[in-house]
Coordinates of C-alpha atoms in Angstrom, one line a residue:
M298 CA -23.8 39.8 38.5
G299 CA -26.2 39.5 37.8
L300 CA -27.3 41.8 35.7
S301 CA -27.4 42.9 32.0
Y302 CA -26.0 45.5 30.3
K303 CA -27.1 46.8 27.0
I304 CA -23.1 47.8 25.3
T305 CA -23.1 50.3 22.7
T306 CA -19.1 50.6 21.6
T307 CA -16.7 48.0 21.9
I308 CA -15.7 47.5 25.7
T309 CA -11.3 47.1 26.2
G310 CA -10.1 44.1 29.3
V311 CA -8.1 44.8 31.2
D312 CA -5.4 41.9 32.8
N313 CA -7.0 40.1 35.4
V314 CA -10.5 40.1 35.4
E315 CA -13.3 37.6 35.9
I316 CA -17.1 38.3 35.1
V317 CA -19.7 36.0 35.8
N318 CA -23.8 35.5 35.8
A319 CA -24.4 38.3 33.9
Q320 CA -25.8 39.1 30.4
F321 CA -24.3 41.5 27.5
V322 CA -26.7 43.1 23.9
Q323 CA -24.8 44.0 21.3
S324 CA -26.5 47.3 20.7
G325 CA -25.5 48.6 17.1
Q326 CA -21.9 48.1 14.9
S327 CA -20.0 49.7 16.6
A328 CA -19.5 47.6 19.3
Y329 CA -18.3 44.6 17.1
P330 CA -17.1 43.2 19.3
L331 CA -18.6 43.2 22.6
F332 CA -14.9 42.9 24.0
S333 CA -11.8 43.6 23.6
F334 CA -8.9 42.1 24.9
A335 CA -5.8 43.2 23.6
S336 CA -2.5 41.8 25.1
K337 CA -4.1 40.5 28.1
T338 CA -4.2 37.5 30.0
N339 CA -6.4 36.2 32.8
W340 CA -9.8 36.8 32.1
Q341 CA -12.4 34.1 32.2
F342 CA -16.6 34.6 31.8
R343 CA -18.6 32.2 32.9
R344 CA -22.7 31.8 32.9
V345 CA -22.3 35.3 31.0
R346 CA -25.3 35.4 28.2
F347 CA -23.9 36.9 24.8
T348 CA -26.8 38.2 22.9
G349 CA -26.2 40.5 19.3
D350 CA -27.5 42.2 17.4
G351 CA -29.1 39.9 15.5
D352 CA -28.3 42.1 12.2
P353 CA -27.6 40.1 9.0
T354 CA -26.3 42.2 6.6
L355 CA -22.8 42.9 7.3
N356 CA -20.5 41.7 4.6
Y357 CA -18.9 38.5 4.3
A358 CA -15.3 40.7 3.7
S359 CA -15.2 42.3 6.4
G360 CA -14.0 40.2 9.2
W361 CA -16.3 41.9 12.0
N362 CA -15.5 40.0 14.7
S363 CA -18.9 39.9 17.7
A364 CA -19.0 38.9 21.6
L365 CA -15.2 38.5 22.5
L366 CA -12.6 39.4 20.5
F367 CA -8.2 38.3 22.8
T368 CA -5.2 38.7 21.0
N369 CA -1.1 38.0 21.3
T370 CA 0.8 40.8 20.0
G371 CA 3.3 41.0 22.5
S372 CA 6.8 38.1 23.5
T373 CA 5.1 36.8 26.7
D374 CA 2.3 33.5 27.5
F375 CA -0.6 34.2 28.9
F376 CA -2.5 32.1 30.2
G377 CA -6.5 31.6 32.9
I378 CA -8.4 32.6 29.2
A379 CA -11.5 30.2 30.0
V380 CA -15.2 31.0 28.4
E381 CA -17.0 28.7 30.5
E382 CA -20.5 27.7 30.5
C383 CA -21.8 30.7 28.3
I384 CA -24.2 31.8 25.8
F385 CA -23.9 32.9 22.8
E386 CA -27.1 34.5 20.0
N387 CA -28.4 35.9 17.2
F388 CA -24.9 37.1 16.1
A389 CA -24.1 38.2 12.3
G390 CA -20.4 38.9 12.8
N391 CA -17.6 36.3 11.5
Y392 CA -16.3 35.3 14.5
I393 CA -18.5 35.3 17.3
V394 CA -15.0 34.0 19.4
N395 CA -12.2 34.8 18.3
A396 CA -8.6 34.4 19.2
S397 CA -5.0 35.7 16.8
I398 CA -1.9 34.6 17.6
T399 CA 0.8 37.6 15.8
G400 CA 3.6 38.3 18.5
T401 CA 6.4 35.2 19.7
G402 CA 4.1 34.9 23.0
G403 CA 2.3 31.7 23.0
I404 CA -1.8 31.2 24.6
K405 CA -2.2 28.2 27.3
N406 CA -4.0 26.3 28.7
A407 CA -7.6 28.3 27.3
R408 CA -10.3 26.7 27.9
F409 CA -13.8 27.3 26.1
R410 CA -16.3 24.4 27.5
R411 CA -20.1 23.5 28.0
N412 CA -20.9 26.9 25.9
R413 CA -24.6 27.2 23.9
V414 CA -24.2 29.2 20.8
L415 CA -27.3 29.1 19.2
S416 CA -26.9 30.8 15.6
D417 CA -30.2 31.0 13.5
L418 CA -30.8 34.4 11.9
G419 CA -33.6 33.7 10.4
A420 CA -34.6 32.9 6.4
N421 CA -32.8 36.9 6.2
Y422 CA -29.4 36.1 6.5
V423 CA -27.2 36.3 4.0
D424 CA -24.3 33.7 2.8
Q425 CA -21.0 34.9 4.5
T426 CA -17.9 32.8 6.0
R427 CA -19.3 32.4 10.1
I428 CA -17.3 30.9 13.2
W429 CA -17.7 30.4 16.8
L430 CA -14.4 30.4 17.6
S431 CA -11.6 30.9 15.1
L432 CA -8.4 30.6 16.6
F433 CA -5.5 31.5 14.5
A434 CA -1.1 32.4 14.7
S435 CA -0.1 33.8 12.3
G436 CA 3.6 35.1 11.6
A437 CA 7.4 33.4 11.6
S438 CA 6.9 33.1 15.7
A439 CA 4.3 30.8 15.4
A440 CA 6.6 27.7 14.4
T441 CA 8.2 28.1 17.7
T442 CA 7.2 29.9 21.2
G443 CA 4.0 31.2 19.5
R444 CA 1.2 28.7 19.4
Y445 CA -1.7 27.8 21.3
F446 CA -1.1 25.1 24.1
D447 CA -3.0 23.1 25.9
T448 CA -6.1 24.4 24.4
D449 CA -9.5 22.3 26.3
I450 CA -12.2 23.1 23.7
C451 CA -15.1 21.0 25.3
E452 CA -19.0 19.8 25.5
N453 CA -19.9 22.5 23.3
Y454 CA -23.6 22.2 22.6
I455 CA -23.4 24.5 19.4
D456 CA -26.7 25.0 16.7
A457 CA -25.4 26.5 13.8
N458 CA -27.8 26.3 11.2
S459 CA -26.5 30.2 10.2
L460 CA -22.9 29.0 11.0
T461 CA -20.4 27.6 8.4
I462 CA -17.6 26.7 10.8
P463 CA -18.6 26.0 13.9
I464 CA -14.4 25.0 15.5
A465 CA -11.9 26.1 13.4
P466 CA -8.3 26.0 14.7
W467 CA -6.7 27.1 12.4
T468 CA -2.6 26.8 13.0
G469 CA 0.2 26.1 15.4
H470 CA -1.5 24.4 17.6
T471 CA -0.1 21.5 20.6
R472 CA -2.1 19.5 22.8
I473 CA -5.7 20.3 21.8
S474 CA -8.2 18.5 23.1
I475 CA -11.5 18.7 20.8
K476 CA -14.0 16.4 23.1
N477 CA -17.6 16.2 22.4
N478 CA -19.7 18.6 21.3
F479 CA -22.3 18.5 19.6
I480 CA -22.9 20.1 16.6
L481 CA -26.1 20.9 14.4
N482 CA -25.9 21.7 10.7
P483 CA -23.7 23.8 9.4
G484 CA -24.3 26.6 6.8
A485 CA -27.7 25.0 7.0
R486 CA -28.5 28.8 5.8
S487 CA -25.5 29.0 3.5
L488 CA -25.9 27.8 0.2
F489 CA -22.0 27.2 -1.7
N490 CA -21.1 29.5 -4.1
S491 CA -18.5 28.9 -6.7
A492 CA -17.7 32.0 -7.1
V493 CA -17.8 33.5 -3.5
G494 CA -14.9 29.6 -2.4
T495 CA -15.8 30.1 1.0
H496 CA -18.6 28.6 2.3
N497 CA -17.5 25.5 2.6
C498 CA -19.4 24.3 5.3
Y499 CA -17.4 22.1 8.1
G500 CA -18.6 20.6 12.0
M501 CA -14.4 21.7 12.6
I502 CA -11.3 22.0 10.4
G503 CA -8.3 22.8 11.4
G504 CA -4.1 22.6 11.0
Y505 CA -3.5 24.2 8.4
D506 CA 0.3 25.2 9.9
T507 CA 1.2 27.9 6.7
V508 CA 4.1 28.2 8.0
G509 CA 6.6 25.2 7.2
A510 CA 6.6 21.6 5.0
I511 CA 4.8 18.8 7.6
G512 CA 8.6 17.1 7.8
N513 CA 9.4 19.7 10.4
T514 CA 8.2 18.9 13.7
T515 CA 9.0 22.5 15.4
T516 CA 6.7 24.4 12.1
C517 CA 3.5 21.6 12.5
G518 CA 0.2 21.5 14.9
Q519 CA 1.0 18.5 17.1
D520 CA -0.3 15.7 19.4
G521 CA -3.7 16.4 19.3
E522 CA -7.4 14.4 20.7
I523 CA -10.3 14.5 18.4
S524 CA -13.2 12.1 20.1
G525 CA -16.5 11.8 21.2
N526 CA -17.6 14.6 19.3
T527 CA -21.0 14.0 18.0
I528 CA -21.8 16.2 15.0
V529 CA -24.4 16.1 12.2
N530 CA -25.7 17.4 8.7
A531 CA -21.3 19.2 8.0
P532 CA -22.3 19.2 4.1
S533 CA -17.5 19.6 3.9
A534 CA -17.0 17.6 6.3
G535 CA -17.6 17.0 9.6
I536 CA -14.1 16.9 10.5
Y537 CA -11.7 18.3 8.9
F538 CA -7.3 18.9 9.6
A539 CA -4.6 18.9 7.6
T540 CA -0.7 19.6 8.4
A541 CA -0.7 18.2 11.6
M542 CA 1.0 15.1 12.9
N543 CA -0.2 12.6 16.6
Y544 CA -3.7 12.9 15.5
N545 CA -6.0 10.8 17.6
I546 CA -9.5 11.2 16.1
H547 CA -11.3 8.4 17.1
D548 CA -14.9 8.3 18.3
N549 CA -16.1 10.5 17.1
T550 CA -19.9 10.2 15.0
I551 CA -20.7 12.1 12.6
S552 CA -24.2 11.7 10.8
G553 CA -25.6 13.7 7.0
Q554 CA -22.1 14.9 5.1
S555 CA -23.1 15.5 1.8
R556 CA -21.4 17.3 -0.9
T557 CA -18.7 15.7 -3.1
D558 CA -15.4 17.8 -4.2
E559 CA -15.0 21.3 -4.4
A560 CA -12.2 22.3 -6.4
T561 CA -8.7 20.8 -5.8
L562 CA -10.8 19.4 -1.5
P563 CA -11.4 16.7 -0.6
R564 CA -14.9 15.6 1.1
A565 CA -16.3 13.2 3.6
G566 CA -17.3 12.7 7.3
I567 CA -13.9 12.7 8.0
V568 CA -10.5 14.1 5.8
G569 CA -6.7 14.5 7.0
N570 CA -4.9 16.4 4.9
D571 CA -1.3 16.0 5.3
L572 CA -1.1 13.9 8.3
R573 CA 1.9 12.2 10.0
K574 CA 1.7 9.7 12.2
S575 CA -1.6 9.9 12.9
K576 CA -5.0 6.8 13.9
I577 CA -8.4 8.2 13.1
H578 CA -10.5 5.2 14.5
H579 CA -13.4 3.5 16.0
N580 CA -15.3 6.8 14.3
R581 CA -19.0 5.9 13.6
L582 CA -19.2 7.7 9.9
I583 CA -24.1 7.4 8.7
N584 CA -25.2 8.8 5.5
C585 CA -22.2 10.7 4.5
W586 CA -21.1 11.0 0.3
G587 CA -18.0 9.4 1.3
G588 CA -16.0 8.1 4.2
V589 CA -12.5 8.6 5.6
A590 CA -10.4 10.7 2.9
V591 CA -7.0 10.8 3.6
V592 CA -3.9 12.3 1.5
T593 CA -0.1 11.4 2.7
N594 CA 2.6 13.1 4.2
T595 CA 4.6 14.6 2.6
G596 CA 7.2 13.6 4.3
G597 CA 9.6 11.3 6.6
S598 CA 9.2 7.2 7.0
D599 CA 5.8 7.8 8.7
V600 CA 2.6 6.0 10.0
T601 CA -1.5 6.9 8.9
E602 CA -4.0 5.0 10.2
I603 CA -7.6 4.5 8.6
A604 CA -8.6 1.4 11.1
D605 CA -11.9 -0.4 12.8
N606 CA -14.3 2.6 11.4
E607 CA -17.6 2.0 10.8
I608 CA -19.2 3.6 7.0
Y609 CA -22.8 3.0 5.7
G610 CA -22.3 5.4 3.3
N611 CA -25.5 8.0 1.3
S612 CA -27.8 6.8 -1.9
A613 CA -25.1 9.7 -3.4
S614 CA -24.1 7.4 -6.8
D615 CA -20.2 8.0 -7.2
S616 CA -20.1 7.9 -2.8
F617 CA -17.0 5.6 -1.0
G618 CA -15.6 4.5 2.3
V619 CA -12.7 5.4 2.6
R620 CA -10.4 7.1 -0.9
I621 CA -6.9 7.7 -0.3
G622 CA -4.3 10.1 -1.6
A623 CA -1.0 10.8 -2.3
P624 CA 0.9 14.6 -2.0
V625 CA 1.5 15.1 -5.7
G626 CA 5.9 14.9 -6.9
T627 CA 7.2 13.3 -3.7
A628 CA 8.9 10.1 -3.5
T629 CA 8.3 8.8 0.2
T630 CA 9.2 6.0 2.4
N631 CA 5.6 6.3 5.0
V632 CA 3.4 3.4 5.9
L633 CA 0.0 4.6 4.8
A634 CA -2.5 1.8 6.3
V635 CA -6.1 0.8 5.8
R636 CA -7.5 -1.7 8.6
R637 CA -10.4 -4.0 9.6
N638 CA -13.0 -1.0 8.4
T639 CA -16.4 -1.7 8.3
I640 CA -18.1 0.2 4.3
R641 CA -21.7 -0.4 3.4
L642 CA -22.5 0.8 0.0
T643 CA -25.5 1.5 -1.6
G644 CA -24.9 4.5 -4.4
S645 CA -25.3 2.7 -7.5
A646 CA -21.0 3.9 -8.7
S647 CA -20.0 3.6 -5.1
I648 CA -16.8 2.2 -4.1
G649 CA -15.4 1.5 -1.5
L650 CA -11.5 1.9 -1.2
K651 CA -10.3 3.7 -3.4
S652 CA -6.5 6.1 -5.0
V653 CA -6.6 9.1 -6.0
S654 CA -3.3 9.1 -7.4
T655 CA -1.9 10.3 -10.5
S656 CA 1.3 9.7 -12.4
T657 CA 2.6 12.4 -10.8
V658 CA 2.0 10.7 -7.0
K659 CA 3.7 8.4 -5.2
Y660 CA 3.0 6.3 -2.5
G661 CA 5.2 4.6 0.5
S662 CA 3.8 1.4 1.5
L663 CA -0.2 0.3 1.4
V664 CA -0.9 -1.9 3.1
I665 CA -5.1 -2.7 3.3
E666 CA -6.1 -5.6 5.3
E667 CA -9.3 -6.7 6.8
N668 CA -11.5 -4.6 5.6
D669 CA -15.3 -5.8 5.2
I670 CA -16.6 -3.6 2.4
L671 CA -20.2 -4.3 0.3
S672 CA -21.3 -2.3 -2.6
P673 CA -22.6 -1.9 -6.2
Y674 CA -19.5 -1.6 -8.7
K675 CA -15.8 -1.6 -6.8
G676 CA -14.7 -2.9 -3.2
V677 CA -11.6 -0.9 -3.3
D678 CA -9.9 0.3 -6.3
I679 CA -5.5 1.1 -6.0
S680 CA -5.9 1.5 -9.7
S681 CA -2.8 3.9 -11.6
S682 CA -1.7 4.1 -8.2
F683 CA 3.0 4.4 -8.3
L684 CA 4.4 2.9 -5.0
V685 CA 8.2 3.1 -4.2
G686 CA 7.7 0.7 -1.4
N687 CA 4.7 -2.7 -1.9
A688 CA 0.9 -2.5 -1.0
V689 CA -0.1 -5.7 1.1
I690 CA -3.8 -6.0 0.2
K691 CA -4.3 -9.0 2.6
G692 CA -7.8 -11.3 4.9
N693 CA -10.0 -8.6 2.9
K694 CA -14.1 -9.8 2.3
Y695 CA -15.7 -8.7 -0.3
A696 CA -20.1 -8.5 -1.2
G697 CA -22.4 -7.1 -2.5
V698 CA -23.2 -5.9 -7.0
L699 CA -19.7 -5.4 -7.1
S700 CA -21.2 -4.6 -11.6
S701 CA -17.5 -3.4 -12.0
I702 CA -15.0 -5.1 -9.8
A703 CA -14.2 -6.5 -6.8
L704 CA -10.5 -5.4 -6.7
S705 CA -9.0 -3.7 -9.6
I706 CA -5.6 -2.8 -9.1
N707 CA -4.5 -2.2 -12.7
A708 CA -1.9 -0.6 -14.3
V709 CA 0.3 -0.3 -10.5
S710 CA 3.9 0.6 -10.7
G711 CA 4.9 -1.4 -7.4
A712 CA 4.8 -4.6 -6.0
V713 CA 1.2 -5.8 -5.0
I714 CA 0.7 -8.8 -2.6
V715 CA -3.2 -10.5 -2.4
Q716 CA -3.6 -12.2 -0.3
N717 CA -5.5 -14.7 2.1
E718 CA -8.9 -12.5 -0.3
T719 CA -13.0 -13.7 0.2
F720 CA -14.9 -13.1 -2.7
D721 CA -18.4 -13.3 -2.5
L722 CA -19.7 -13.1 -5.7
S723 CA -23.6 -14.5 -5.7
S724 CA -24.5 -11.3 -6.1
A725 CA -21.9 -9.8 -8.4
T726 CA -21.7 -9.7 -12.2
G727 CA -18.5 -7.7 -12.6
F728 CA -14.6 -9.0 -11.9
G729 CA -13.4 -11.2 -9.3
V730 CA -10.5 -9.8 -9.8
N731 CA -8.3 -7.1 -12.4
A732 CA -4.8 -7.0 -11.7
D733 CA -1.8 -5.2 -14.3
A734 CA 0.4 -4.8 -11.7
S735 CA 5.1 -4.6 -12.0
V736 CA 5.2 -7.3 -10.0
I737 CA 1.9 -9.4 -8.5
E738 CA 1.1 -11.7 -6.1
M739 CA -1.9 -14.3 -5.2
S740 CA -1.9 -16.8 -3.1
S741 CA -5.0 -18.0 -1.0
L742 CA -8.2 -16.5 -2.6
Q743 CA -11.4 -17.1 -2.5
F744 CA -14.2 -17.7 -4.9
H745 CA -17.4 -18.3 -3.9
G746 CA -21.1 -17.9 -5.8
K747 CA -19.9 -16.8 -9.0
T748 CA -21.9 -18.2 -12.4
S749 CA -22.3 -15.0 -14.3
G750 CA -20.6 -12.1 -15.8
S751 CA -17.0 -11.7 -16.0
A752 CA -14.4 -14.0 -15.1
C753 CA -13.9 -14.5 -10.6
V754 CA -9.8 -13.4 -12.1
T755 CA -7.6 -11.5 -14.8
A756 CA -4.3 -10.8 -14.9
S757 CA -1.8 -9.8 -18.0
G758 CA 1.7 -9.1 -18.4
T759 CA 3.0 -9.2 -14.9
Q760 CA 5.1 -10.8 -12.8
G761 CA 4.4 -13.3 -10.0
C762 CA 2.1 -16.0 -9.1
I763 CA -2.0 -17.3 -8.1
Q764 CA -1.8 -19.4 -6.4
G765 CA -4.0 -22.0 -3.6
V766 CA -6.6 -20.4 -5.5
Q767 CA -10.4 -21.5 -4.4
F768 CA -13.5 -22.1 -6.2
R769 CA -16.7 -22.5 -4.9
G770 CA -20.6 -22.2 -6.6
V771 CA -17.6 -20.2 -9.7
T772 CA -18.7 -22.2 -13.1
A773 CA -15.7 -23.1 -14.7
T774 CA -15.0 -20.4 -17.8
L775 CA -15.4 -17.6 -14.6
R776 CA -12.7 -19.0 -12.8
V777 CA -8.8 -17.3 -14.6
L778 CA -9.5 -15.4 -17.5
A779 CA -6.5 -15.7 -20.8
G780 CA -3.6 -13.8 -20.2
S781 CA -0.8 -13.5 -19.0
L782 CA -1.5 -14.8 -16.0
G783 CA -4.8 -17.9 -17.8
Y784 CA -4.9 -21.3 -18.8
S785 CA -2.6 -20.2 -21.9
V786 CA 0.9 -20.0 -22.1
P787 CA 2.1 -17.2 -20.5
A788 CA 3.5 -13.8 -22.8
Y789 CA 5.6 -12.6 -21.1
T790 CA 10.1 -13.0 -20.5
G791 CA 9.9 -14.9 -17.1
T792 CA 12.2 -14.8 -14.3
P793 CA 13.0 -18.8 -13.1
G794 CA 10.8 -20.2 -10.8
D795 CA 7.5 -18.3 -11.2
Y796 CA 5.3 -19.8 -10.9
V797 CA 0.5 -19.3 -12.1
Q798 CA -1.6 -20.3 -11.6
N799 CA -1.3 -23.0 -9.3
L800 CA -5.3 -23.3 -9.5
N801 CA -6.7 -25.8 -6.1
P802 CA -7.4 -28.9 -6.9
D803 CA -10.6 -29.1 -5.0
L804 CA -13.2 -27.5 -7.7
T805 CA -16.0 -27.7 -8.4
G806 CA -17.1 -27.2 -12.1
T807 CA -15.3 -28.2 -15.3
S808 CA -11.5 -30.1 -14.4
V809 CA -8.0 -27.1 -14.9
T810 CA -6.7 -28.4 -18.6
Y811 CA -2.7 -27.1 -16.8
G812 CA -2.8 -26.8 -13.1
G813 CA -0.2 -23.6 -14.0
W814 CA 3.1 -23.0 -15.4
Y815 CA 6.3 -22.7 -15.0
F816 CA 8.9 -21.0 -16.0
K817 CA 12.4 -23.1 -15.6
T818 CA 14.9 -21.0 -17.6
G819 CA 16.1 -18.6 -20.5
T820 CA 12.5 -18.3 -22.3
S821 CA 10.8 -21.1 -21.5
W822 CA 8.7 -22.2 -20.3
I823 CA 7.0 -25.7 -19.6
T824 CA 3.8 -27.7 -17.1
G825 CA 3.6 -26.7 -14.0
P826 CA 2.2 -29.8 -11.9

C-alpha cells in the first residue's frame, strides 16, 4: 500500500488478491500487460494508479494488453473481480483492461466502477483500435455457462481522445448494467481509414453474440440496462448494441455523432442491430447525424420500441431522426414501434423517420404514432417497405419546409392505416401525403395553411378510402390530386363497399365537385354522398 512500483515484466496473479493505494508504472513492452490473471478468481484493485510507457508505435494488429488481463479458461465460475476508483493513463496497447472467457466457466459480479481513464497520447499517436474495457467470451460455451453475469460498469470518467472504443462488452452478457459513465471524444486522434476498416469509433459497443441466432434465447445477450450515460463526440455511434434481447436503453445523452454510413453498418447516436424485446426511450440525441437506428430482429413475436426520445439533428444535408430496418430475407411477426419522439432537423435533405428496407426485406408490423416531426425535406418515409403485418401511422404531427413529402408511403406491399395525422404545411412546397400501397385507409387527417407547391394528398392504385379529411387555409387545387382516390372515377377495380374521398364539408376555398365515389358491385363506381 502507498508505494509506486516500476514494472519491467508482466506480473502473473494468484487467487484472492486485493491491491489498494499503489501505483504501477510500465517500463517497456515486456510489461504488456502489467498484470495477467489467467484462470484466477477474487482479485480486486482499488484506488490504484496504472501508468503506461506511452509508446505510440504499437501496431493495432498486435493485440497488446496494456494494464490488466484476466481470463477464465476453466470450468469454474469466477467471482469477486473489481476495478474501482483507479486511474489509467498513458497506455498505448490495444486493450487497457481485457477480459476473455474461453472455457466453460463464467465470470460473475465483475465491477468496474468510478475509474478515471486518461488516454490522450499526443500528436504522435498512431491510428489503431484501442479499447479501455473489453469483455469477450468465445466458443460454444458462451451459449450456456461461459458468460458474464451481473456485470456492473458504472460512473467511470473516460477521456477517450486516443481510444476508439472506451467500453466494449462484446459477447455472452446476462444482466449487464452500464450506468452514469461520462465518455469524451472517442477516436479524436484516430481518423477513419476505409482500407483498414477498423477505426470505427464508438462510445460503447456490445452484444455481438457469435454463438447462435437471435431467435434462440439461450445464445444471445439479454436483460441489459444502459442508462444515464453522457457520450460526447463519438463519430460512429454513442451506443451500439447488436444481437441482444430485453435491453433497456434510456436516459442517455449523446452529443456530436457525425459519421455517415460506413460499409453496411448503420450509424447514429444510438444503434440497435437485431434487438429483441428491447426499448430505446427517453434519451437526448443532440447535434447527431443520425438519432436512433434500429434493425428489427430475425424471429419471434416481439415488440421493440423507440419512444419518448428528443432528437435534434446536426446540419448535415442527409441527417435523420429515426431509421428503421428489417433483416434481409425474413418474414417475421414482430412489431417495431416508434412512439412519441420529438424530432427537429435542419439538413436540406433530412428525413424525420425513414425505412431502409428493400424488396428482399420484410417487416412484421410497424406502429408509428404521436411523433412530433419538423424537417426541411421529408417527415416520414416508409416507401418500398414489405409488410407481413400492417403499418399503423397515427397521431403524428408534421411541420417544416417539407420540400419533398411529409408522409411518403409509396410502393408498400402491405396494408397501411393512417389516422388522426396533423400537417402544418404553411411553409411546405412538397406533398402532404403521397400514397401507393396494396391497401390504404386514411381518415381524420388535418391539413393546415398550404397555399403553394404540391397537393395535400396524392394517391393512386390503392384499395381503401380517404374520409374525414379537413383542410384549413388550403387552396382548393392543393387538396387531393386526381387518380384512383382523386376527383375522377377511380381507375382500379374496387371491392364492394370501398369508399374514396369523403372530404369534410367544412372546407375553405372552392367547393369540391363530388363528395366521393362508392363501389357498389361488379365494376361500377357511383357518385357518393
